[in-house]
Coordinates of C-alpha atoms in Angstrom, one line a residue:
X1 CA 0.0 0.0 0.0
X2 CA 1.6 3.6 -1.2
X3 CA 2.3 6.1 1.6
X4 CA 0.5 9.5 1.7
X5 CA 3.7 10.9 0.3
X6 CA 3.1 8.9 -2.6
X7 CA -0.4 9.4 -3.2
X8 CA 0.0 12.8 -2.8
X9 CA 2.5 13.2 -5.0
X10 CA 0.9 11.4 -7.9
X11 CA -2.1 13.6 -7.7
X12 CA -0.4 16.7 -7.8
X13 CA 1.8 15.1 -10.9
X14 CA -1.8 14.2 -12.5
X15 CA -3.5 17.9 -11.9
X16 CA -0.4 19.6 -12.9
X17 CA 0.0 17.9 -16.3
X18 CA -3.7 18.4 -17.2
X19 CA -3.4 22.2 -16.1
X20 CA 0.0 21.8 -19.0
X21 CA 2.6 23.4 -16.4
X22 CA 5.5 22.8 -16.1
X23 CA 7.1 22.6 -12.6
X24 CA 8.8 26.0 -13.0
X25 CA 5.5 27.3 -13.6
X26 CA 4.1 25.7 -10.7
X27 CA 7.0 27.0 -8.0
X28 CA 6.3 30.7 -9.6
X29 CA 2.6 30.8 -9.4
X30 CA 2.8 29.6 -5.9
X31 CA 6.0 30.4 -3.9
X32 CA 6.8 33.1 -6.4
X33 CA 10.5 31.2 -5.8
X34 CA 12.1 29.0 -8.6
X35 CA 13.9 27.3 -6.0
X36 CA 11.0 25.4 -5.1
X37 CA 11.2 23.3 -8.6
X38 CA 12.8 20.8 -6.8
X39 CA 10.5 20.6 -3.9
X40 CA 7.8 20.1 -6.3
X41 CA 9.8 17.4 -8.0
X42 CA 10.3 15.5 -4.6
X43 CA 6.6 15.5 -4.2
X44 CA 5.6 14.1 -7.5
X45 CA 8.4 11.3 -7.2
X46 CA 7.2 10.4 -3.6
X47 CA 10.3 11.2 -2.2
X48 CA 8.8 13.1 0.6
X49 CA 8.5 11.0 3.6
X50 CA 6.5 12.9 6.0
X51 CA 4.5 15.9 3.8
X52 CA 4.2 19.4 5.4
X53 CA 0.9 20.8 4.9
X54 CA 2.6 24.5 5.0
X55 CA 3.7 23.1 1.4
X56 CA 1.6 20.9 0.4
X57 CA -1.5 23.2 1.0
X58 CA -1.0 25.9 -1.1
X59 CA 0.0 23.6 -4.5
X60 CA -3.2 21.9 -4.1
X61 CA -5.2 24.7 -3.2
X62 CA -3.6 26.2 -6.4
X63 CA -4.2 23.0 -8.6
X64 CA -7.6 22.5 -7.2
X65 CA -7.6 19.6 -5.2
X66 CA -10.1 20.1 -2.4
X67 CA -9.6 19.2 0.8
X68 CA -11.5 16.5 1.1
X69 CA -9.4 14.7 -1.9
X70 CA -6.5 15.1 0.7
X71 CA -8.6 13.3 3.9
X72 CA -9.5 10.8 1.2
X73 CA -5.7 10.2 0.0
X74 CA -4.7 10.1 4.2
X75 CA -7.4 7.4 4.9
X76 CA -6.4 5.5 1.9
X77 CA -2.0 5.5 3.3
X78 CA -0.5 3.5 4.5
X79 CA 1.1 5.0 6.7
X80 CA -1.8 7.0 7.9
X81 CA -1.4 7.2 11.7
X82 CA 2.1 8.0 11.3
X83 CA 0.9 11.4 9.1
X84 CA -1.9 12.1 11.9
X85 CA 1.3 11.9 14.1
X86 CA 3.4 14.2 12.1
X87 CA 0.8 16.9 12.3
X88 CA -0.7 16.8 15.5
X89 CA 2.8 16.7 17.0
X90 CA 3.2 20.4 14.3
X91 CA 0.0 21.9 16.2
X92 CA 0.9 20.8 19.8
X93 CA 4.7 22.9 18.8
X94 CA 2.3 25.7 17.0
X95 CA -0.2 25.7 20.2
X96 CA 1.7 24.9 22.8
X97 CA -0.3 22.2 23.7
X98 CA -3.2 19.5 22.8
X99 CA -5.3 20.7 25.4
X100 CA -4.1 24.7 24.4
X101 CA -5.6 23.4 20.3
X102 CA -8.5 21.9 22.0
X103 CA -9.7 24.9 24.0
X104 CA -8.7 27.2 20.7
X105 CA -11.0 25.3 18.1
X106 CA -12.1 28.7 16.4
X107 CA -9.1 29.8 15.2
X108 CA -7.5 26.2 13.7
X109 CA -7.4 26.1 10.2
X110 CA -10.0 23.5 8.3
X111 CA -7.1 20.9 7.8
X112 CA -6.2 21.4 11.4
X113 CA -9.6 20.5 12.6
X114 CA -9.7 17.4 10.3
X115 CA -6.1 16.5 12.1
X116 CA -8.0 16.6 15.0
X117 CA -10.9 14.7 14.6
X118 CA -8.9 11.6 12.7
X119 CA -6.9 11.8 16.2
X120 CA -10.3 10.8 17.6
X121 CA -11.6 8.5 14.8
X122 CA -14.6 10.5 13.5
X123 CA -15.5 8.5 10.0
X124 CA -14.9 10.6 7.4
X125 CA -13.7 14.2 9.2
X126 CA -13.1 15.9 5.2
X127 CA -16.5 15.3 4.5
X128 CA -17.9 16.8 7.5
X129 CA -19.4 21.0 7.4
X130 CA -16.6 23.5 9.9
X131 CA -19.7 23.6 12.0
X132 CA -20.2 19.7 12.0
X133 CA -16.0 19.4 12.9
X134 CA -16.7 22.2 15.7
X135 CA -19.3 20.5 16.8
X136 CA -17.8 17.3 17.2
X137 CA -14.3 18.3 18.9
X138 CA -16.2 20.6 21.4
X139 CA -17.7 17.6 23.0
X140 CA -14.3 15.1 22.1
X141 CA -12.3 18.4 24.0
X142 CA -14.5 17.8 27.1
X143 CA -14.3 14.5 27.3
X144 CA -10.1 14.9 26.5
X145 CA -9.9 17.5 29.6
X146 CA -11.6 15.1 31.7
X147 CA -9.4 12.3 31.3
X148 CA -6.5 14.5 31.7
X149 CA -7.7 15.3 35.1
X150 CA -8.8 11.9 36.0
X151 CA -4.9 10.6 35.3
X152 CA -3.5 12.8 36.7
X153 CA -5.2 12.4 40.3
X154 CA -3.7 8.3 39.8
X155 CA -1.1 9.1 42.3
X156 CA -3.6 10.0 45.5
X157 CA -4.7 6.2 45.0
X158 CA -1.2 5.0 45.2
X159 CA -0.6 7.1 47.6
X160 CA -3.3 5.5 50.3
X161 CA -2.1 2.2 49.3
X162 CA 1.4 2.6 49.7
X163 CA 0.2 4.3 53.6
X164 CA -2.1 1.3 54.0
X165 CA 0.5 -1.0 53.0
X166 CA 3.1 0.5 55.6
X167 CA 0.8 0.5 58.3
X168 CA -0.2 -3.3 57.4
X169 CA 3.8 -3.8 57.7
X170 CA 3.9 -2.1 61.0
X171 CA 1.2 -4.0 62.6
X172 CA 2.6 -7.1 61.6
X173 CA 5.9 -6.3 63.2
X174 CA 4.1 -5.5 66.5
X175 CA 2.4 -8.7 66.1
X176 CA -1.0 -7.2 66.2
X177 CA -2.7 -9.8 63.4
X178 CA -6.2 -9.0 63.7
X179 CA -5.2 -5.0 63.1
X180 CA -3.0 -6.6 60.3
X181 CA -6.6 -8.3 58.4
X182 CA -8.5 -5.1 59.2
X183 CA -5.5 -3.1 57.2
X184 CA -5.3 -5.9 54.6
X185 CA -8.9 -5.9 53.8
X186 CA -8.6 -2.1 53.5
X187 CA -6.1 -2.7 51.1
X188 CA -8.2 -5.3 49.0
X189 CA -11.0 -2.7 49.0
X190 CA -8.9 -0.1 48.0
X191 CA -6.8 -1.8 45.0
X192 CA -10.3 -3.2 43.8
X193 CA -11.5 0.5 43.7
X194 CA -7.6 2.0 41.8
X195 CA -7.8 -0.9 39.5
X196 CA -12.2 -0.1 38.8
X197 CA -11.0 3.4 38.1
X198 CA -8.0 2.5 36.3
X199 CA -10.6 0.2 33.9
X200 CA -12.9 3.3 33.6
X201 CA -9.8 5.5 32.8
X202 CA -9.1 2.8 30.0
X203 CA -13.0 2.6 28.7
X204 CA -12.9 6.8 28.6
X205 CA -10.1 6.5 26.6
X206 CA -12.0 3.8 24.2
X207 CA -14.7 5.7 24.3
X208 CA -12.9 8.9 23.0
X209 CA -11.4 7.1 20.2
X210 CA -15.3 5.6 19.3
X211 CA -14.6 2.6 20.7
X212 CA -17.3 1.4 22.2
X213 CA -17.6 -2.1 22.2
X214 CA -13.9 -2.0 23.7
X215 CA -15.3 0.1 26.5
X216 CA -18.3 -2.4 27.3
X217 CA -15.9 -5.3 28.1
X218 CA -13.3 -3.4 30.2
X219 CA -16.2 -1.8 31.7
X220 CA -18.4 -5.0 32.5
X221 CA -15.0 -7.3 33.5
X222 CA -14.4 -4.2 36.4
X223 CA -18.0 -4.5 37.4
X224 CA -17.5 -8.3 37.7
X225 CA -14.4 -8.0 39.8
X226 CA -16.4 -6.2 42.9
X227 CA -18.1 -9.6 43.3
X228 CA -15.0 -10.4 45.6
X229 CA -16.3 -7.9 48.0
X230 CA -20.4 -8.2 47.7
X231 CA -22.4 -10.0 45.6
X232 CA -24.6 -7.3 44.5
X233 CA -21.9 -4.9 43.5
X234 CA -21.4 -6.4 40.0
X235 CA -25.2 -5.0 39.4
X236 CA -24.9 -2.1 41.0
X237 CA -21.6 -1.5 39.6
X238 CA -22.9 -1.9 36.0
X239 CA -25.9 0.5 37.0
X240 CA -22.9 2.9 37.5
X241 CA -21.2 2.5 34.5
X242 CA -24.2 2.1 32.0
X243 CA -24.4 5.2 32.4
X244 CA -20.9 6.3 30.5
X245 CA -22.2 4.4 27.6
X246 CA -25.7 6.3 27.6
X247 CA -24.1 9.1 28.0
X248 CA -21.7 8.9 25.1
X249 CA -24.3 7.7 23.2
X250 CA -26.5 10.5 23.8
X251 CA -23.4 13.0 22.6
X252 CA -22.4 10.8 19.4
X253 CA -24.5 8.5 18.5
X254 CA -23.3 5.1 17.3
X255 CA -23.7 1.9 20.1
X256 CA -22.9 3.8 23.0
X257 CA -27.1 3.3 23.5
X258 CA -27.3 -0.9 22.7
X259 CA -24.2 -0.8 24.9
X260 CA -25.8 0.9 27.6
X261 CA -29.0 -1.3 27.5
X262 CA -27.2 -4.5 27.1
X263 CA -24.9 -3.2 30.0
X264 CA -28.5 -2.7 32.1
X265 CA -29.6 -5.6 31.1
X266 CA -27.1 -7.8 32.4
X267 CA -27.3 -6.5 35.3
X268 CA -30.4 -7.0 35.8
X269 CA -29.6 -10.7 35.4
X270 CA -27.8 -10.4 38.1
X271 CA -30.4 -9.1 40.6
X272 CA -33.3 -11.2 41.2
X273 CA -34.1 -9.9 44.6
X274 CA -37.3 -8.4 43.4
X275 CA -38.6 -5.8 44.2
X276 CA -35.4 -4.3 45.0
X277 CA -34.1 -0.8 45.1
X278 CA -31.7 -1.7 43.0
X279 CA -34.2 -3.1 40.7
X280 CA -36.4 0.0 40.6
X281 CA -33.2 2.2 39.7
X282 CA -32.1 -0.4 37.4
X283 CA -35.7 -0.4 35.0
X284 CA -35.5 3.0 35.1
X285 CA -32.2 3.6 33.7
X286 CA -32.8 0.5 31.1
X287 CA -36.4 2.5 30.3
X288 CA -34.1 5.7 29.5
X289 CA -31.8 4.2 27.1
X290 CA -34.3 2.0 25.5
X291 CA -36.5 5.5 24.9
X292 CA -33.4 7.9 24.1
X293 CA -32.3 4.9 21.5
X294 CA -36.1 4.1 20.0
X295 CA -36.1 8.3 19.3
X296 CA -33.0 7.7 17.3
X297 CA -34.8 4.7 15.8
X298 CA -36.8 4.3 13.0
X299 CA -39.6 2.4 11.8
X300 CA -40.6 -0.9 13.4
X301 CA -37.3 -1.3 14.9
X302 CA -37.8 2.1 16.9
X303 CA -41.8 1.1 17.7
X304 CA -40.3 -1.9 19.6
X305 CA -37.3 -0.3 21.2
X306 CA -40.3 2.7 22.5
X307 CA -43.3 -0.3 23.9
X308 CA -39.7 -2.0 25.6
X309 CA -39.3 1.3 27.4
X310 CA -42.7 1.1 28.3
X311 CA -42.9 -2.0 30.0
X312 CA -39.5 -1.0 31.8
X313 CA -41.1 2.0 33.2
X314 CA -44.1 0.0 34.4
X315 CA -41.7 -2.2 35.5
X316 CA -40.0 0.8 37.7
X317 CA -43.6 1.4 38.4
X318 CA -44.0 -1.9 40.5
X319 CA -41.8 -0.6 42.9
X320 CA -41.5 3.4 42.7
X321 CA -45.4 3.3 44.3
X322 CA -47.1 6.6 45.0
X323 CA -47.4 5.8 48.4
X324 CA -43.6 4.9 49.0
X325 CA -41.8 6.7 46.9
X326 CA -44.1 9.8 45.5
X327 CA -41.4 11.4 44.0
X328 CA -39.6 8.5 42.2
X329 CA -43.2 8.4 41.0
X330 CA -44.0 10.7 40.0
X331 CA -41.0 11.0 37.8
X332 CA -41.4 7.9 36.2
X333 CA -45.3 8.6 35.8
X334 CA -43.7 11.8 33.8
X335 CA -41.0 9.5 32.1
X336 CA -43.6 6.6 31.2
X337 CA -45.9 9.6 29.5
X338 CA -42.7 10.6 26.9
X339 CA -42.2 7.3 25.9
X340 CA -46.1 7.0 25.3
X341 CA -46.5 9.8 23.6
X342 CA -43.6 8.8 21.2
X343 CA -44.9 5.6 20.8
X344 CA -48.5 7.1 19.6
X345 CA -46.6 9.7 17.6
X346 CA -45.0 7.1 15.1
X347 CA -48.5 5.2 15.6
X348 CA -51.8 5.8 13.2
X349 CA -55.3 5.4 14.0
X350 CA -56.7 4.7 17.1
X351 CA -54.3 2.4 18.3
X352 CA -52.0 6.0 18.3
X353 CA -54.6 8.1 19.5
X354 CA -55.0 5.6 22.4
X355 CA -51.3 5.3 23.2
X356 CA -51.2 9.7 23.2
X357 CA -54.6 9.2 25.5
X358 CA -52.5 7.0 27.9
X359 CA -49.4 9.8 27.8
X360 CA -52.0 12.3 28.6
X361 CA -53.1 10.1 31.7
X362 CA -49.9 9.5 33.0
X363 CA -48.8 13.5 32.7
X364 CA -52.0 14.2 35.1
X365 CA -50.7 11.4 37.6
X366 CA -47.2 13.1 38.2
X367 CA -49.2 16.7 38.7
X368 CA -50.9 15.3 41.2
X369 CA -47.0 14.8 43.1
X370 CA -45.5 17.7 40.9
X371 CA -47.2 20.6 42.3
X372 CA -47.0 23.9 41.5
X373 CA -46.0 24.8 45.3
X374 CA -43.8 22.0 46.0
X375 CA -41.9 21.3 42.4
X376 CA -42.6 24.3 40.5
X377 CA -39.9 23.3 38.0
X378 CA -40.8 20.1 37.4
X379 CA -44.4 21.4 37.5
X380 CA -43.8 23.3 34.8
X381 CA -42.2 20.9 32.5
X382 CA -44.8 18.3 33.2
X383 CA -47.1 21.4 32.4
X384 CA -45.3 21.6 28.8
X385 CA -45.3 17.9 28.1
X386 CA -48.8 17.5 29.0
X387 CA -49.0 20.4 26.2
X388 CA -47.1 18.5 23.7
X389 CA -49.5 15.5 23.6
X390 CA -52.6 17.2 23.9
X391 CA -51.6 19.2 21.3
X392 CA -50.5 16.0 19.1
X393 CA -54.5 14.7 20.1
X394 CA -55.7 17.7 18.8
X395 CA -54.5 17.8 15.8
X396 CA -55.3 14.4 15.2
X397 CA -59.1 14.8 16.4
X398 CA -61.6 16.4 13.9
X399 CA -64.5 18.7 15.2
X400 CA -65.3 19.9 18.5
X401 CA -63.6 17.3 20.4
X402 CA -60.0 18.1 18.8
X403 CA -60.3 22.1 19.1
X404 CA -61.3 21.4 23.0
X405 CA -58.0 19.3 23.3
X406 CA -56.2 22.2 21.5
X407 CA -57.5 24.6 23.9
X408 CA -56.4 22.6 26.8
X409 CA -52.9 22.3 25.2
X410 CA -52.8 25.9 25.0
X411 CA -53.7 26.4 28.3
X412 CA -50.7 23.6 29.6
X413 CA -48.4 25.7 27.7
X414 CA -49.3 29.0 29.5
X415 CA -49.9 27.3 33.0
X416 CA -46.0 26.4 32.3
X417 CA -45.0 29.8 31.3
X418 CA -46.2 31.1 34.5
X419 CA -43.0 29.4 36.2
X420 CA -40.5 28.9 33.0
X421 CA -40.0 32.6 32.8
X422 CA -37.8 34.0 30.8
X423 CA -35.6 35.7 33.3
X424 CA -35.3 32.8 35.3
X425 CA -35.2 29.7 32.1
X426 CA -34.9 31.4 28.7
X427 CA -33.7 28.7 26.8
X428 CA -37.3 26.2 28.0
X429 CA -39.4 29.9 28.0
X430 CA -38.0 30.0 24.2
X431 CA -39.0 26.2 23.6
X432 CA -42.5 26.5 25.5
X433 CA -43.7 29.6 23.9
X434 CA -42.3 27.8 20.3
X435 CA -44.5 25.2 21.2
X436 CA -47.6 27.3 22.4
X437 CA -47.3 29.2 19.0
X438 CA -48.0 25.7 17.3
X439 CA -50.9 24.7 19.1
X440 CA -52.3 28.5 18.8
X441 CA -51.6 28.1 14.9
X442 CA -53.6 24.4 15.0
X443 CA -56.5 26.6 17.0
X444 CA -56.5 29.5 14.2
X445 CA -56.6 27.5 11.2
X446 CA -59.7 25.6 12.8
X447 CA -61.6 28.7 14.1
X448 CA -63.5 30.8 11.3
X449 CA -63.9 34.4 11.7
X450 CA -62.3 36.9 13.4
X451 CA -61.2 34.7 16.2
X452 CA -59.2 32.4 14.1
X453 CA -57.4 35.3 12.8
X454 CA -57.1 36.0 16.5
X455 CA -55.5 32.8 17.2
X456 CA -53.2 32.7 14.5
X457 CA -52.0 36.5 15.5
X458 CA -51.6 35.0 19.1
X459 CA -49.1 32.1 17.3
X460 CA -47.0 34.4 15.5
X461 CA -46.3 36.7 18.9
X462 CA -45.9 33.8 20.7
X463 CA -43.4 32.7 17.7
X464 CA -42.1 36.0 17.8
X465 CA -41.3 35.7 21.6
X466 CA -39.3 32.9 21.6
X467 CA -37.0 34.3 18.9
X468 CA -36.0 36.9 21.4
X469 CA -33.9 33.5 23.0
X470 CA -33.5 31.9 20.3
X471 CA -30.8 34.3 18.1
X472 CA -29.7 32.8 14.8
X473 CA -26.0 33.3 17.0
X474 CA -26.6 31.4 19.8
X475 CA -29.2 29.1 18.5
X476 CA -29.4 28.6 14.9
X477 CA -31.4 25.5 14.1
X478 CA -34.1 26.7 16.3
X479 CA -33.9 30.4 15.1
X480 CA -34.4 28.8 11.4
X481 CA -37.3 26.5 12.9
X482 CA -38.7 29.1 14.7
X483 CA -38.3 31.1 11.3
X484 CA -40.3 28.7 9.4
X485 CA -42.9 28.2 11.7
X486 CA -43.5 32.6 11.3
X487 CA -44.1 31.7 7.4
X488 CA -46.4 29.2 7.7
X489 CA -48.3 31.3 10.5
X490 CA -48.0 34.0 8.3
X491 CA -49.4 32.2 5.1
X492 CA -51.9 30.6 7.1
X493 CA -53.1 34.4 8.0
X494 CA -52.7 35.2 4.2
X495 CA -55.3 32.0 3.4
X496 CA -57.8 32.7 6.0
X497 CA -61.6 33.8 4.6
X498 CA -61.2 36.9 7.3
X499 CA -58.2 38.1 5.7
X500 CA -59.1 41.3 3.7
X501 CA -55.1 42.0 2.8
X502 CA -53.1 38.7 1.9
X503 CA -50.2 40.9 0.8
X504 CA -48.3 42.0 3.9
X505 CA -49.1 38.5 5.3
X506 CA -47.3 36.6 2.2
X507 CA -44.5 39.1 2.1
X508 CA -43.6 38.8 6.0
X509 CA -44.2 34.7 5.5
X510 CA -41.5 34.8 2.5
X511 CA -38.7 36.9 4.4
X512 CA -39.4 34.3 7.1
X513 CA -38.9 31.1 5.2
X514 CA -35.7 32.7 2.9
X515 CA -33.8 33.2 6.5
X516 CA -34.6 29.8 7.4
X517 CA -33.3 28.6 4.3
X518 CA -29.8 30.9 5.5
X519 CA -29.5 27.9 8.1
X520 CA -30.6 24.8 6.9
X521 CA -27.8 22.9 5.6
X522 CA -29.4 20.6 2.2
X523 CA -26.7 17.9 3.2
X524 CA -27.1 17.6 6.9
X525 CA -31.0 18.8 7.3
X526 CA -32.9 17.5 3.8
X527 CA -35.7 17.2 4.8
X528 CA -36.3 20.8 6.5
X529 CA -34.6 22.2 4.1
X530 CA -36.7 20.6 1.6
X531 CA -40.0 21.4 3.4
X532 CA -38.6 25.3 3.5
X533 CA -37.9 25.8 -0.4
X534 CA -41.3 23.9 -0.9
X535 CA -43.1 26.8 1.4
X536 CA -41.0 29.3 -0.3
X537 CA -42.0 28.1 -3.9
X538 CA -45.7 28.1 -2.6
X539 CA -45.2 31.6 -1.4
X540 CA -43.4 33.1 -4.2
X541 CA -46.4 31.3 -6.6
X542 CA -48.9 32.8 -4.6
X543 CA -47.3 36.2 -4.4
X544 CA -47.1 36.1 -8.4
X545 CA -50.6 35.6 -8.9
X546 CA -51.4 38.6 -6.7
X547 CA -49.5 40.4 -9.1

């Protein structure tokens, strides 16, 4: 397999004999400096070992080869962790640092960024928009700072043992053997608990390579080597560390999910003391990843993942009763009600409209613990998911029946908005008030008369509102959303039988839709974008045959 240095080379060769220069020509246009003829010789020979991108940059860049052509030729080398090497070892002399790079993302060049993220495996990094690489090696930073703290607190571990260990010898010397088995079993305890943390150290650096089935067996053999002490701490153990995998999974995607359920899972084999504490906590956490992964799941694959969750929570449910634990319920009640009202999202007919009926129910049974006085937050964002699936009722029920649902969506959302305040939660104020403008706009397109134009007024301040939080700077997908739901507020205004003056209404809904259309990203987000130029199309026709 050719080296990079070879790969490269040849495609420069290739580009710059179909551009006909010669490499004179080449070394002009781009160093200005003959003396770089050579240079350019040793590149197109493969004579350069280890390629400096302060060269190689600008003759491709001239000759047109993008740089993704580059991350392609990398991957494809043979020698491609050895190049990675070469130029992460150039930015930690340029930055002073990894972590210095890490913590300066917005000022590294593109191929600097795609150095980075090859460090930590992302498929593909030259493919990937700046914001998709910024994204990505925010989160890998965190996780990389972490680590670095976590190793370098190893020697307070060895420190206890190596003072254990001493005393042990001391008491031994004196004779003193019982002290000696007290000190001893300390020490058993504590190089069970440096070697656990040792193994997570390992699985967090796994994990921040994307290697999560590597992380799962290091993980799951240090849960299994607490059984020395207790029995039940390879369960609990696992309930511990199921949760790095969720977690991971919820930043990246990929199996860090599966892993975490099958993680819960087998613990759970390992507990059949029900109805345990342990067992409770255990459901619970397996409900959460089974929910978060049937989200990310689709078709019948994801319906099955979401009725799991279900039964997991009812299976929480068997323990966390109201009576004994009303909090724990009620926060499953509220738990239980998402994964419901998921489930009759993705689900038609009246099996759906059942399954949202039973996510309505279950909302009502954690207000009854998630008072307004005693839990006003969670209140509130019981408040708002209560809103969400009415709402989703609604609009699924014709007549009287589904405008009364809509109403009482529309009054969830502003119950919530009495205690997610802007001041005090602006980012959840932003989302509620986003989502009150919806059901309002559902309400107004039902309504005849001036009070449908009422309602649909109502949706575009409360749309209005929530752009005041969510800036196209500090929130851009939901500023484009939020965008797009205006327009089709605004057109929906433009097509009502009260409307005497469809003009302003078309014009405000088509500078609406063209800056979400600023945002949406055709590669990354298709299908919004292709639901925004198919509003704007609509408008612009519309707006035509007004003249």
């Amino acid at each position: 397999m050719p080296t990079f240095g070879e790969l490269l080379g040849a495609e420069i060769l290739e580009k710059r004999e179909e551009q006909r220069l010669t490499q004179l020509a080449l070394a002009q246009e781009v160093f200005d400096d003959e003396n770089y003829v050579r240079r350019i010789g040793d590149y197109e020979t493969g004579k350069v070992g280890r390629p400096q991108a302060k060269v190689y940059r600008p003759i491709c860049d001239f000759l047109g080869i993008a740089s993704a052509r580059i991350g392609e030729l990398k991957a494809q080398a043979a020698d491609a962790k050895g190049v990675t090497d070469d130029e992460i070892a150039a930015l930690r002399a340029e930055r002073g640092s990894l972590a210095q790079a890490l913590s300066e993302l917005q000022t590294l060049s593109r191929a600097q960024m795609e150095t980075l993220a090859s460090r930590f495996e992302m498929d593909r990094p030259y493919e990937a928009s700046d914001a998709g690489l910024v994204d990505f090696l925010s989160k890998k930073a965190e996780d990389y700072r972490a680590l670095r703290a976590e190793i370098e607190a190893i020697d307070e571990g060895l420190k206890q043992l190596s003072n254990l260990k001493a005393a042990a010898f001391a008491e031994i010397e004196a004779g003193d053997l019982e002290a000696v088995e007290i000190l001893l079993e300390r020490v058993q305890e504590v190089e069970l608990e440096e070697a656990a943390k040792t193994a997570e150290l390992r699985a967090n650096n796994a994990l921040l390579r994307g290697k999560t089935e590597q992380a799962f067996r290091i993980l799951s053999a240090a849960a299994d080597s607490f059984g020395a002490v207790d029995p039940a701490f390879p369960a609990d153990k696992r309930h511990e560390y199921m949760q790095i995998l969720c977690n991971h999974g919820l930043r990246y995607g990929g199996e860090g999910l599966p892993m975490s359920v099958q993680m819960t899972k087998d613990a759970l084999d390992l507990t059949p003391n029900y109805p345990s504490p342990l067992y409770a906590r255990l459901q619970n956490a397996l409900a959460i990843a089974l929910r978060n992964q049937g989200t990310r799941t689709g078709g019948a694959a994801g319906a099955a993942l979401l009725a799991e969750a279900v039964s997991a929570y009812r299976a929480a449910l068997g323990v966390y009763t109201r009576d004994a634990h009303p909090v724990l319920w009620a926060t499953t009640q509220n738990n239980l009600a998402a994964a419901l009202q998921e489930q009759g999202i993705r689900t038609g007919g009246e099996k759906g409209a059942a399954l949202l009926a039973e996510a309505v129910t279950a909302y009502r049974a954690a207000l009854e613990v998630r008072t307004r006085d005693a839990h006003p937050v969670q209140w509130a964002m019981s408040q708002n998911n209560r809103g969400n699936a009415l709402s989703e009722q609604g609009t699924r029920t014709d007549g009287e029946a589904g405008a009364a649902l809509l109403a009482e969506a529309v009054t969830a959302y502003r119950a919530a908005l009495e205690v997610t305040t802007r001041d005090a939660h602006p980012v959840d104020w932003a989302m509620t008030q986003n989502n009150l403008g919806a059901a309002l706009h559902d309400q107004g397109t039902r309504t005849g008369g001036e009070k449908g134009a009422a309602l649909l007024a109502e949706a575009v301040t409360a749309y209005r509102a929530a752009l005041e939080v969510y800036t196209r700077g500090a929130h851009p997908v939901h500023w484009a959303l939020t965008q797009e739901n205006m327009a089709m507020a605004e057109g929906a205004l433009a097509e009502h039988k009260s409307c005497a003056d469809p003009l302003p209404h078309l014009r405000a809904a088509l500078a609406h839709v063209t800056s979400a259309l600023e945002v949406y990203d055709p590669e990354h987000m298709p299908y919004d974008y292709g639901t925004a130029s198919a509003l704007k199309a609509l408008l612009e026709a519309r707006l035509a045959g007004l003249g």
